[in-house]
Coordinates of N, CA and C in Angstrom, one line a residue:
X21 N 220.1 35.3 281.5 CA 220.5 36.6 281.9 C 221.9 36.5 282.5
X22 N 222.6 37.5 282.3 CA 224.0 37.5 282.8 C 224.5 38.9 283.0
X23 N 225.6 39.0 283.6 CA 226.2 40.4 283.8 C 226.7 40.9 282.5
X24 N 226.6 42.2 282.4 CA 227.1 42.9 281.2 C 228.7 42.9 281.3
X25 N 229.3 42.4 280.2 CA 230.8 42.3 280.3 C 231.3 43.7 279.9
X26 N 232.5 43.9 280.4 CA 233.2 45.2 280.1 C 233.4 46.0 281.3
X27 N 233.8 47.3 281.0 CA 234.1 48.2 282.1 C 232.8 48.9 282.5
X28 N 232.6 49.0 283.8 CA 231.4 49.8 284.3 C 231.5 51.3 283.9
X29 N 230.4 51.8 283.6 CA 230.3 53.2 283.1 C 230.1 54.1 284.3
X30 N 230.9 55.2 284.5 CA 230.7 56.2 285.5 C 230.5 57.5 284.9
X31 N 229.7 58.3 285.6 CA 229.6 59.7 285.1 C 230.9 60.5 285.4
X32 N 231.3 61.3 284.5 CA 232.5 62.1 284.6 C 232.3 63.3 285.5
X33 N 231.0 63.8 285.6 CA 230.7 64.9 286.4 C 229.7 64.5 287.4
X34 N 229.5 65.4 288.4 CA 228.5 65.2 289.4 C 227.1 65.3 288.9
X35 N 226.1 65.0 289.7 CA 224.7 65.1 289.2 C 224.3 66.5 288.9
X36 N 223.5 66.7 287.9 CA 223.1 68.0 287.5 C 222.1 68.6 288.5
X37 N 221.3 67.8 289.2 CA 220.3 68.4 290.0 C 220.7 68.6 291.5
X38 N 222.0 68.5 291.7 CA 222.5 68.7 293.1 C 222.7 70.2 293.3
X39 N 222.1 70.7 294.5 CA 222.2 72.1 294.8 C 223.1 72.2 296.1
X40 N 224.3 72.8 295.9 CA 225.2 72.9 297.1 C 224.7 73.8 298.2
X41 N 223.8 74.8 297.8 CA 223.2 75.6 298.8 C 222.3 74.9 299.7
X42 N 221.6 73.9 299.2 CA 220.6 73.1 300.0 C 220.8 71.6 299.6
X43 N 221.9 71.0 300.2 CA 222.2 69.6 299.8 C 221.1 68.6 300.1
X44 N 220.3 68.9 301.2 CA 219.3 67.9 301.6 C 218.0 68.0 300.9
X45 N 217.9 68.9 299.9 CA 216.7 69.1 299.1 C 216.4 67.8 298.4
X46 N 217.4 67.2 297.7 CA 217.3 66.0 297.0 C 218.2 64.9 297.5
X47 N 217.8 64.0 298.4 CA 218.7 63.1 299.0 C 219.4 62.2 298.0
X48 N 218.8 61.8 296.9 CA 219.4 61.0 295.9 C 220.6 61.7 295.2
X49 N 220.3 63.0 294.9 CA 221.4 63.8 294.3 C 222.5 64.0 295.2
X50 N 222.2 64.1 296.5 CA 223.2 64.3 297.5 C 224.1 63.1 297.6
X51 N 223.5 61.9 297.6 CA 224.3 60.6 297.7 C 225.1 60.4 296.4
X52 N 224.5 60.8 295.3 CA 225.3 60.7 294.0 C 226.5 61.6 294.0
X53 N 226.3 62.8 294.6 CA 227.4 63.8 294.6 C 228.5 63.3 295.6
X54 N 228.1 62.7 296.7 CA 229.0 62.2 297.6 C 229.9 61.1 297.0
X55 N 229.2 60.2 296.3 CA 229.9 59.1 295.6 C 230.8 59.6 294.5
X56 N 230.4 60.7 293.8 CA 231.2 61.3 292.8 C 232.5 61.9 293.5
X57 N 232.3 62.6 294.6 CA 233.5 63.2 295.3 C 234.4 62.1 295.8
X58 N 233.9 61.1 296.3 CA 234.7 60.0 296.9 C 235.5 59.3 295.7
X59 N 234.8 59.1 294.6 CA 235.5 58.5 293.4 C 236.6 59.4 292.9
X60 N 236.4 60.7 292.8 CA 237.4 61.6 292.4 C 238.6 61.6 293.4
X61 N 238.3 61.6 294.7 CA 239.3 61.6 295.7 C 240.2 60.3 295.5
X62 N 239.6 59.2 295.3 CA 240.3 57.9 295.2 C 241.2 58.0 293.9
X63 N 240.7 58.6 292.9 CA 241.5 58.7 291.6 C 242.7 59.6 291.9
X64 N 242.5 60.7 292.6 CA 243.6 61.6 292.9 C 244.7 60.9 293.8
X65 N 244.2 60.1 294.8 CA 245.1 59.4 295.7 C 245.9 58.4 294.9
X66 N 245.3 57.6 294.0 CA 246.0 56.6 293.3 C 247.0 57.3 292.3
X67 N 246.7 58.4 291.7 CA 247.6 59.1 290.9 C 248.9 59.5 291.7
X68 N 248.6 60.0 293.0 CA 249.7 60.4 293.8 C 250.6 59.2 294.2
X69 N 250.0 58.0 294.4 CA 250.7 56.8 294.7 C 251.6 56.4 293.6
X70 N 251.1 56.5 292.3 CA 251.9 56.2 291.2 C 253.1 57.1 291.0
X71 N 252.8 58.4 291.3 CA 253.9 59.3 291.2 C 255.0 59.1 292.3
X72 N 254.5 58.7 293.5 CA 255.4 58.3 294.6 C 256.3 57.2 294.2
X73 N 255.7 56.2 293.6 CA 256.5 55.0 293.1 C 257.5 55.4 292.1
X74 N 257.2 56.3 291.2 CA 258.1 56.8 290.2 C 259.2 57.6 290.8
X75 N 258.9 58.4 291.9 CA 260.0 59.1 292.6 C 260.9 58.1 293.3
X76 N 260.4 57.1 293.9 CA 261.3 56.1 294.6 C 262.2 55.4 293.5
X77 N 261.6 55.1 292.4 CA 262.4 54.4 291.4 C 263.5 55.3 290.9
X78 N 263.1 56.6 290.6 CA 264.1 57.6 290.2 C 265.2 57.8 291.2
X79 N 264.9 57.9 292.5 CA 265.9 58.0 293.5 C 266.9 56.8 293.5
X80 N 266.3 55.6 293.3 CA 267.1 54.4 293.4 C 268.0 54.3 292.2
X81 N 267.5 54.7 291.0 CA 268.3 54.5 289.8 C 269.3 55.6 289.6
X82 N 269.0 56.9 290.0 CA 269.9 58.0 289.7 C 271.0 58.1 290.8
X83 N 270.8 57.6 292.0 CA 271.8 57.6 293.0 C 272.1 59.0 293.5
X84 N 273.4 59.4 293.4 CA 273.8 60.7 293.9 C 273.3 61.9 293.1
X85 N 272.9 61.6 291.9 CA 272.3 62.7 291.0 C 270.8 62.9 291.1
X86 N 270.2 62.3 292.1 CA 268.8 62.3 292.2 C 268.2 63.7 292.4
X87 N 269.0 64.6 293.0 CA 268.5 65.9 293.2 C 268.2 66.7 291.9
X88 N 269.0 66.5 290.9 CA 268.8 67.1 289.6 C 267.9 66.3 288.7
X89 N 268.1 65.0 288.7 CA 267.4 64.2 287.7 C 265.9 63.9 288.1
X90 N 265.6 64.0 289.4 CA 264.2 63.6 289.8 C 263.4 64.8 290.3
X91 N 263.9 66.0 290.1 CA 263.3 67.2 290.6 C 261.9 67.4 290.0
X92 N 261.7 67.1 288.7 CA 260.4 67.3 288.0 C 259.4 66.3 288.6
X93 N 259.8 65.1 288.9 CA 258.9 64.1 289.5 C 258.5 64.5 290.9
X94 N 259.4 65.0 291.6 CA 259.1 65.4 293.0 C 258.1 66.6 293.0
X95 N 258.3 67.5 292.1 CA 257.3 68.6 292.0 C 255.9 68.1 291.6
X96 N 255.9 67.2 290.6 CA 254.6 66.6 290.2 C 253.9 65.9 291.4
X97 N 254.8 65.2 292.2 CA 254.2 64.4 293.3 C 253.7 65.4 294.4
X98 N 254.5 66.4 294.7 CA 254.0 67.4 295.7 C 252.8 68.1 295.3
X99 N 252.7 68.5 294.0 CA 251.4 69.1 293.5 C 250.3 68.1 293.6
X100 N 250.5 66.8 293.3 CA 249.4 65.8 293.4 C 248.9 65.6 294.8
X101 N 249.8 65.8 295.8 CA 249.4 65.5 297.2 C 248.7 66.7 297.8
X102 N 248.7 67.8 297.2 CA 248.0 69.0 297.9 C 246.5 68.9 297.7
X103 N 245.8 69.0 298.8 CA 244.3 69.0 298.8 C 243.6 67.8 298.5
X104 N 244.2 66.6 298.7 CA 243.5 65.4 298.4 C 243.1 64.6 299.6
X105 N 243.2 65.3 300.8 CA 242.9 64.6 302.0 C 241.4 64.5 302.2
X106 N 241.0 63.7 303.2 CA 239.6 63.5 303.5 C 239.0 64.5 304.4
X107 N 239.7 65.4 305.0 CA 239.2 66.4 305.9 C 238.5 67.5 305.3
X108 N 238.1 68.5 306.1 CA 237.3 69.6 305.6 C 238.1 70.4 304.5
X109 N 239.4 70.5 304.7 CA 240.2 71.3 303.7 C 240.3 70.6 302.4
X110 N 240.1 69.3 302.4 CA 240.2 68.5 301.1 C 238.9 68.6 300.3
X111 N 237.8 69.1 300.9 CA 236.6 69.1 300.1 C 236.5 70.3 299.2
X112 N 235.6 70.3 298.3 CA 235.4 71.4 297.4 C 235.0 72.6 298.2
X113 N 235.4 73.8 297.9 CA 235.1 75.0 298.7 C 233.6 75.3 298.9
X114 N 232.8 74.9 297.9 CA 231.3 75.1 298.0 C 230.7 74.2 299.0
X115 N 231.4 73.1 299.4 CA 230.8 72.2 300.4 C 231.3 72.4 301.8
X116 N 232.1 73.5 302.1 CA 232.6 73.8 303.4 C 231.5 74.3 304.3
X117 N 230.5 74.9 303.8 CA 229.5 75.5 304.7 C 229.9 77.0 305.0
X118 N 229.0 77.6 305.9 CA 229.3 79.0 306.2 C 230.5 79.1 307.2
X119 N 231.2 80.2 307.0 CA 232.3 80.5 307.9 C 231.7 81.2 309.2
X120 N 231.9 80.6 310.3 CA 231.4 81.1 311.6 C 232.5 81.8 312.4

């Protein structure tokens, strides 16, 4: 017996049996949903880091013309950093709970 070689397989979507209205109904589905959300957050964070490195590289290469030449990368980076935090505002709106 040995480990299966290759890339581990992950579900692209959350579990089908997760109910956002009653998350504690199925604890296994709740944990799978939490793992899915965390995985997606890490993917978004890593994409933002890659874009940040591209912006740094562009600023260094372009010099005084960086405002015009790197504008598209800066916009992509700013769009990528919106809503990827770990706080309540970074979660999916269905998981925020009731507004009190």
